[in-house]
Structure formats: structure tokens, C-alpha cells
Amino acid sequence: MKTRYSYGGDEHIFVEMDEEMSLDAFFKSLAMSNAARDAKIDGVREICPANASFQVRYDPEVIAPEDMMAKLKELEAKAENAEKRLETRIVEVPVFYQDPWTHDCVMRFRERHQDPSGTDLEYAARINGYPSVEAFIEAHHSQPWFVSMVGFVSGLPFLYQLVERDKQIEVPKYLKPRTDTPKQTVGYGGCFSCVYSVRGAGGYQMFGITPMTIFDADQKVSYLKDFMVFFKPGDIVKWKPIDRAEYDRILKAVEEGTYTPRIATVTFDLEEFNADMEGTNAKLMEALNDV
């Protein structure tokens, strides 16, 4: 893994662990960005972590660019030896697959899609070698996902599938972005799933929708009163397929302030996961059964 350092204008340095996402790259990026934060370097204004990289904003009148670069490079050896273990949480996120709202949106923007004759789910199932949409949906929700980054728009999580590389689902983004995407759409682009935290433009394939609010700027939602954004990097997600009746029930509970997401505290150890992915995933998901 070759780390790449580059300047971004006069006030930023971009540090990229790898050109492709991997859990190894994520953990190294996390370790380096945490080390940079703990170092309390004079002049640092902001540290912004991403999937396999991070960016530092600094004041060049306080610290010279070459000195800032040197200090970041000194942290790499420390990151290489950092423990790849997280005390985190696993969250159950209900998903209404093949819902009417994303389906309507899918059909309104077919001319921007690789396959105008079908749906996003049909296309994703076919190019990933699944015999049916139902089999594809099963693959999407049967194993947990790792939140590697939150951003792009406020509160939107990027989720990386916790399976062997050759089993990961991959789908391209739309040929031309949509001008509309329903709020809380569960989407997919490249190797990442996501939840659209707000309604707006988008280019990811649309698979379903969740009734669980994940961003609330007014902090009126009961479980978002402490912080307006629900997800944070390192969270683990287990999708739970639901039907229309369950969707309506949960949505009503969210609106009434009585809904509490199912959450369990877990430890994620990267070495243990790499040694036994199936067993690790089973233990992670089992933790939700006790909630």
C-alpha cells in the first residue's frame, strides 16, 4: 500500500492510502487522521477523513506547507503499527425494497440509465450474475456493511460490504445524474451502498427506501436530539427487509418520537475478520438478537 501525499491549493494537504477502497486502507487512514488530530499541530484548522484517505486544512501563515507535509509523513509509521480494532456499534436499518416511491423515480429517469428497458434492481441483479431480483436483494441484506465515510451531503453514509472481494456487489452510477432522488433512498454506486439523507439530485442505482430518519437539522427526531447526524465512520449496518405495513408503522413511530433504532455495541477486529469473515459477520449480527 503506497501512500500518496499532495497539496490542494494553499491551505490543504490530501493523503491517499490507496486508489481503491479496502478495510486495510480505511484503518490506516483512520489511524493517521486520528494521530494528526492527537498531535495538535499548530495551524491545523480541520481534518476531514474519507473512505481510504483524509484531507488536512491548515493556516499557511502559522505553519509552512512543507513543514505541514513533513509532520504528516512522520505520522505514517505510527499508523502502520496502530491496532486495527474498533469498539463500535451495529445498527439494524429497515429497508422497504421495491417500494413505490423509488420505483416511480427509477421509471422517470430511464433515459439516463444504462438499461432503459428495466429497473435498477433488475439491471444490478443481471450484471452481478444473480438469477433474480429476489436473489440479489437477499445478497444485499444478508451480510453486514461497514460505514467508511459520512458526507457528500449532510449525514449520508458510504457503506462497504463485509464480504470477500470477489463476492462484493458492484454497479455503475447512472450515465447521467438524476435531478431527483427520494429522501432516505437506499442506493448503490461502484462498491458502495448509501442512504440519501435528503431529497435531491443523485446518480446511484436505487434499490429501496428506509423509514428511519438519519439526518435532522432541527434535531426534533427523538434519537437525533444529541446530534443531527445518525451515522459515523466505523458503524456497522445490517439491512432488514420490511414490507409496506412495517414501513408505515416505523415511519409513524419516527414521526411520533417513539421509534428507537436497534443498536448493539460490538468490537470489530480487522485481523479476526480477514481470518474468518463468515464467522465474524455471524457474531456481529448475533449481537442484535440480544437487543
Short mmCIF file of C-alpha atoms in Angstrom, two decimals:
data_model
loop_
_atom_site.label_atom_id
_atom_site.label_comp_id
_atom_site.label_asym_id
_atom_site.label_seq_id
_atom_site.Cartn_x
_atom_site.Cartn_y
_atom_site.Cartn_z
CA MET A 1 0.00 0.00 0.00
CA LYS A 2 1.72 3.18 -1.24
CA THR A 3 0.59 6.39 0.46
CA ARG A 4 0.32 9.43 -1.80
CA TYR A 5 0.67 12.97 -0.47
CA SER A 6 -0.37 16.02 -2.49
CA TYR A 7 -1.08 19.71 -1.94
CA GLY A 8 -4.58 21.03 -2.51
CA GLY A 9 -4.20 24.72 -3.16
CA ASP A 10 -2.59 26.89 -0.47
CA GLU A 11 -4.36 25.50 2.59
CA HIS A 12 -4.86 21.75 2.14
CA ILE A 13 -2.90 18.52 2.04
CA PHE A 14 -4.52 15.36 0.69
CA VAL A 15 -3.27 11.98 1.97
CA GLU A 16 -4.42 8.92 0.00
CA MET A 17 -3.71 5.42 1.29
CA ASP A 18 -4.84 3.60 -1.83
CA GLU A 19 -6.68 4.31 -5.07
CA GLU A 20 -9.29 1.68 -4.20
CA MET A 21 -11.29 1.16 -1.07
CA SER A 22 -10.28 -1.63 1.30
CA LEU A 23 -10.64 -2.08 5.04
CA ASP A 24 -6.84 -2.03 5.37
CA ALA A 25 -6.75 1.37 3.65
CA PHE A 26 -9.62 2.62 5.80
CA PHE A 27 -7.96 1.61 9.07
CA LYS A 28 -4.65 3.19 8.06
CA SER A 29 -6.43 6.40 7.07
CA LEU A 30 -8.33 6.39 10.37
CA ALA A 31 -5.13 5.83 12.36
CA MET A 32 -3.29 8.62 10.53
CA SER A 33 -6.12 11.14 10.78
CA ASN A 34 -6.54 10.35 14.50
CA ALA A 35 -2.80 10.72 15.03
CA ALA A 36 -2.85 14.07 13.23
CA ARG A 37 -5.69 15.21 15.46
CA ASP A 38 -3.98 13.98 18.63
CA ALA A 39 -0.73 15.72 17.64
CA LYS A 40 -2.48 19.11 17.97
CA ILE A 41 -0.25 20.65 15.31
CA ASP A 42 -0.28 24.45 15.41
CA GLY A 43 -2.10 25.82 12.39
CA VAL A 44 -4.33 22.82 11.67
CA ARG A 45 -7.88 24.02 11.16
CA GLU A 46 -9.71 20.87 10.09
CA ILE A 47 -9.14 17.17 9.46
CA CYS A 48 -11.62 15.51 7.12
CA PRO A 49 -11.47 11.67 6.84
CA ALA A 50 -12.81 9.76 3.82
CA ASN A 51 -13.04 6.13 2.65
CA ALA A 52 -9.32 5.49 2.12
CA SER A 53 -7.87 8.96 2.54
CA PHE A 54 -8.09 12.17 4.54
CA GLN A 55 -7.52 15.86 4.00
CA VAL A 56 -5.99 18.43 6.32
CA ARG A 57 -6.82 22.12 6.17
CA TYR A 58 -4.17 24.33 7.75
CA ASP A 59 -3.22 28.00 8.02
CA PRO A 60 -0.05 28.61 5.93
CA GLU A 61 0.64 31.77 7.95
CA VAL A 62 1.03 29.61 11.07
CA ILE A 63 2.82 26.60 9.57
CA ALA A 64 4.64 26.44 6.22
CA PRO A 65 3.25 23.92 3.68
CA GLU A 66 6.47 21.89 3.57
CA ASP A 67 6.55 21.69 7.39
CA MET A 68 2.93 20.57 7.46
CA MET A 69 3.71 17.91 4.88
CA ALA A 70 6.73 16.68 6.85
CA LYS A 71 4.74 16.38 10.07
CA LEU A 72 2.06 14.30 8.36
CA LYS A 73 4.63 11.97 6.82
CA GLU A 74 6.15 11.40 10.25
CA LEU A 75 2.81 10.00 11.41
CA GLU A 76 2.69 7.25 8.78
CA ALA A 77 4.94 4.81 10.64
CA LYS A 78 2.78 5.20 13.74
CA ALA A 79 -0.32 4.46 11.67
CA GLU A 80 1.24 1.33 10.14
CA ASN A 81 1.62 -0.16 13.64
CA ALA A 82 -1.72 1.00 15.01
CA GLU A 83 -4.17 -1.58 16.30
CA LYS A 84 -6.79 -2.43 13.67
CA ARG A 85 -9.58 -2.84 16.16
CA LEU A 86 -12.66 -0.72 16.80
CA GLU A 87 -15.13 -0.53 19.65
CA THR A 88 -18.21 0.40 17.66
CA ARG A 89 -21.89 -0.42 17.16
CA ILE A 90 -24.01 -2.46 14.79
CA VAL A 91 -27.28 -0.85 13.70
CA GLU A 92 -30.30 -2.55 12.13
CA VAL A 93 -31.68 -0.39 9.31
CA PRO A 94 -35.11 -1.38 7.95
CA VAL A 95 -35.43 -1.26 4.14
CA PHE A 96 -38.56 -1.44 2.02
CA TYR A 97 -37.11 -2.90 -1.19
CA GLN A 98 -39.03 -2.37 -4.46
CA ASP A 99 -41.06 0.42 -2.85
CA PRO A 100 -43.39 2.59 -4.98
CA TRP A 101 -41.53 5.89 -4.43
CA THR A 102 -38.09 4.91 -5.68
CA HIS A 103 -39.74 2.82 -8.40
CA ASP A 104 -41.55 5.92 -9.65
CA CYS A 105 -38.27 7.83 -9.63
CA VAL A 106 -36.48 4.94 -11.39
CA MET A 107 -39.01 4.99 -14.22
CA ARG A 108 -38.97 8.79 -14.59
CA PHE A 109 -35.24 8.78 -15.32
CA ARG A 110 -34.82 5.67 -17.52
CA GLU A 111 -33.31 7.65 -20.37
CA ARG A 112 -30.31 8.41 -18.13
CA HIS A 113 -29.73 4.76 -17.30
CA GLN A 114 -27.53 2.05 -18.84
CA ASP A 115 -30.62 -0.12 -19.38
CA PRO A 116 -33.74 1.97 -20.11
CA SER A 117 -35.86 -1.17 -20.55
CA GLY A 118 -35.73 -2.41 -16.95
CA THR A 119 -35.39 -1.27 -13.34
CA ASP A 120 -32.27 -0.54 -11.31
CA LEU A 121 -32.71 -3.77 -9.35
CA GLU A 122 -33.16 -5.85 -12.50
CA TYR A 123 -30.04 -4.31 -14.00
CA ALA A 124 -27.97 -4.77 -10.83
CA ALA A 125 -29.07 -8.40 -10.46
CA ARG A 126 -28.19 -9.21 -14.07
CA ILE A 127 -24.71 -7.65 -14.19
CA ASN A 128 -23.78 -9.25 -10.86
CA GLY A 129 -24.83 -12.71 -12.02
CA TYR A 130 -27.91 -13.23 -9.84
CA PRO A 131 -30.80 -15.27 -11.30
CA SER A 132 -33.50 -12.94 -9.96
CA VAL A 133 -34.14 -9.63 -8.25
CA GLU A 134 -35.11 -11.54 -5.09
CA ALA A 135 -31.73 -13.33 -5.03
CA PHE A 136 -29.95 -10.01 -5.48
CA ILE A 137 -31.92 -8.40 -2.64
CA GLU A 138 -31.00 -11.37 -0.43
CA ALA A 139 -27.31 -10.80 -1.21
CA HIS A 140 -27.66 -7.09 -0.39
CA HIS A 141 -29.17 -7.57 3.07
CA SER A 142 -27.77 -10.92 4.22
CA GLN A 143 -24.34 -9.66 5.35
CA PRO A 144 -23.35 -6.56 7.34
CA TRP A 145 -21.87 -3.36 5.95
CA PHE A 146 -19.16 -1.04 7.25
CA VAL A 147 -19.64 2.75 7.29
CA SER A 148 -16.35 4.03 5.92
CA MET A 149 -17.31 7.69 5.44
CA VAL A 150 -20.12 10.15 6.11
CA GLY A 151 -20.51 13.13 3.82
CA PHE A 152 -21.07 14.39 0.28
CA VAL A 153 -24.36 15.74 1.62
CA SER A 154 -25.05 16.06 5.34
CA GLY A 155 -25.39 12.71 7.07
CA LEU A 156 -25.05 10.46 4.00
CA PRO A 157 -23.19 7.23 4.90
CA PHE A 158 -20.99 5.31 2.45
CA LEU A 159 -21.22 1.58 3.25
CA TYR A 160 -18.71 -1.09 2.28
CA GLN A 161 -19.89 -4.71 2.09
CA LEU A 162 -18.22 -7.06 4.59
CA VAL A 163 -17.63 -9.99 2.26
CA GLU A 164 -14.74 -11.36 0.22
CA ARG A 165 -13.65 -9.03 -2.59
CA ASP A 166 -14.85 -11.38 -5.34
CA LYS A 167 -18.32 -11.56 -3.75
CA GLN A 168 -18.86 -7.82 -3.48
CA ILE A 169 -21.73 -6.28 -5.40
CA GLU A 170 -20.65 -3.67 -7.93
CA VAL A 171 -22.84 -1.42 -10.05
CA PRO A 172 -22.02 1.74 -12.00
CA LYS A 173 -23.71 5.07 -11.37
CA TYR A 174 -26.30 6.38 -13.83
CA LEU A 175 -24.91 7.55 -17.18
CA LYS A 176 -26.31 10.99 -16.37
CA PRO A 177 -27.31 12.02 -12.83
CA ARG A 178 -30.98 12.36 -11.88
CA THR A 179 -32.41 15.68 -10.77
CA ASP A 180 -34.44 13.93 -8.06
CA THR A 181 -33.97 11.15 -5.50
CA PRO A 182 -36.43 10.45 -2.67
CA LYS A 183 -35.22 11.16 0.85
CA GLN A 184 -33.83 8.05 2.58
CA THR A 185 -33.38 6.08 -0.64
CA VAL A 186 -31.02 3.12 -0.28
CA GLY A 187 -28.70 3.49 -3.26
CA TYR A 188 -25.64 1.88 -4.78
CA GLY A 189 -22.70 3.06 -6.85
CA GLY A 190 -19.36 1.36 -7.50
CA CYS A 191 -18.70 -0.83 -4.44
CA PHE A 192 -20.65 1.40 -2.03
CA SER A 193 -24.20 1.32 -0.78
CA CYS A 194 -25.60 4.51 0.76
CA VAL A 195 -28.67 6.16 2.23
CA TYR A 196 -29.67 9.51 0.72
CA SER A 197 -30.18 11.65 3.81
CA VAL A 198 -32.10 14.38 1.96
CA ARG A 199 -34.13 14.61 -1.23
CA GLY A 200 -32.17 15.86 -4.22
CA ALA A 201 -30.07 15.02 -7.25
CA GLY A 202 -28.25 11.69 -7.41
CA GLY A 203 -26.61 9.13 -9.62
CA TYR A 204 -26.60 5.92 -7.59
CA GLN A 205 -28.82 2.97 -8.52
CA MET A 206 -31.98 2.90 -6.34
CA PHE A 207 -32.95 -0.32 -4.55
CA GLY A 208 -35.39 0.72 -1.81
CA ILE A 209 -36.14 3.19 0.95
CA THR A 210 -35.85 3.27 4.74
CA PRO A 211 -38.41 4.85 7.09
CA MET A 212 -35.60 5.57 9.56
CA THR A 213 -34.56 9.24 9.53
CA ILE A 214 -30.74 9.55 9.51
CA PHE A 215 -30.35 13.36 9.34
CA ASP A 216 -32.39 16.03 11.10
CA ALA A 217 -31.05 19.58 11.07
CA ASP A 218 -33.76 20.66 13.54
CA GLN A 219 -32.99 17.73 15.88
CA LYS A 220 -36.66 17.01 16.51
CA VAL A 221 -36.32 13.25 15.88
CA SER A 222 -36.10 11.53 19.27
CA TYR A 223 -32.85 9.63 18.63
CA LEU A 224 -31.15 12.63 16.93
CA LYS A 225 -31.55 15.18 19.72
CA ASP A 226 -27.88 14.93 20.73
CA PHE A 227 -26.53 15.20 17.17
CA MET A 228 -28.30 15.84 13.87
CA VAL A 229 -26.33 13.11 12.00
CA PHE A 230 -27.00 9.48 12.92
CA PHE A 231 -24.08 7.60 11.33
CA LYS A 232 -20.37 7.91 11.94
CA PRO A 233 -17.35 6.15 10.36
CA GLY A 234 -16.82 2.71 11.87
CA ASP A 235 -20.51 1.97 12.36
CA ILE A 236 -21.70 -1.41 11.08
CA VAL A 237 -25.09 -1.74 9.41
CA LYS A 238 -27.39 -4.73 8.98
CA TRP A 239 -30.18 -4.09 6.47
CA LYS A 240 -33.55 -5.59 7.47
CA PRO A 241 -36.07 -6.12 4.65
CA ILE A 242 -39.59 -4.94 5.52
CA ASP A 243 -42.96 -4.72 3.75
CA ARG A 244 -45.29 -1.74 3.27
CA ALA A 245 -47.18 -2.31 6.52
CA GLU A 246 -43.94 -2.37 8.54
CA TYR A 247 -42.66 0.68 6.66
CA ASP A 248 -45.80 2.64 7.55
CA ARG A 249 -45.61 1.51 11.20
CA ILE A 250 -41.98 2.57 11.63
CA LEU A 251 -42.48 5.87 9.79
CA LYS A 252 -45.38 6.71 12.12
CA ALA A 253 -43.27 5.82 15.16
CA VAL A 254 -40.41 8.04 13.93
CA GLU A 255 -42.83 10.94 13.42
CA GLU A 256 -44.36 10.41 16.89
CA GLY A 257 -40.96 10.19 18.58
CA THR A 258 -41.41 6.61 19.78
CA TYR A 259 -39.04 4.81 17.41
CA THR A 260 -35.70 3.57 18.71
CA PRO A 261 -33.23 2.01 16.24
CA ARG A 262 -31.95 -1.44 17.19
CA ILE A 263 -28.30 -0.96 18.18
CA ALA A 264 -25.75 -3.23 19.82
CA THR A 265 -22.22 -2.46 20.98
CA VAL A 266 -19.62 -4.65 19.25
CA THR A 267 -15.88 -4.95 18.66
CA PHE A 268 -14.63 -5.12 15.10
CA ASP A 269 -11.17 -6.64 14.74
CA LEU A 270 -9.79 -6.47 11.19
CA GLU A 271 -7.38 -9.39 11.65
CA GLU A 272 -10.15 -11.61 13.01
CA PHE A 273 -12.43 -10.57 10.17
CA ASN A 274 -9.82 -11.33 7.49
CA ALA A 275 -9.19 -14.75 9.08
CA ASP A 276 -12.88 -15.71 9.31
CA MET A 277 -15.27 -13.36 7.53
CA GLU A 278 -18.31 -15.60 7.79
CA GLY A 279 -17.81 -16.31 11.48
CA THR A 280 -17.10 -12.66 12.31
CA ASN A 281 -20.21 -11.49 10.47
CA ALA A 282 -22.35 -14.08 12.25
CA LYS A 283 -21.13 -12.83 15.65
CA LEU A 284 -21.74 -9.20 14.67
CA MET A 285 -25.32 -9.91 13.57
CA GLU A 286 -25.99 -12.14 16.58
CA ALA A 287 -25.35 -9.15 18.84
CA LEU A 288 -28.58 -7.58 17.54
CA ASN A 289 -30.60 -10.55 18.76
CA ASP A 290 -30.00 -9.53 22.35
CA VAL A 291 -31.38 -6.01 21.84
#
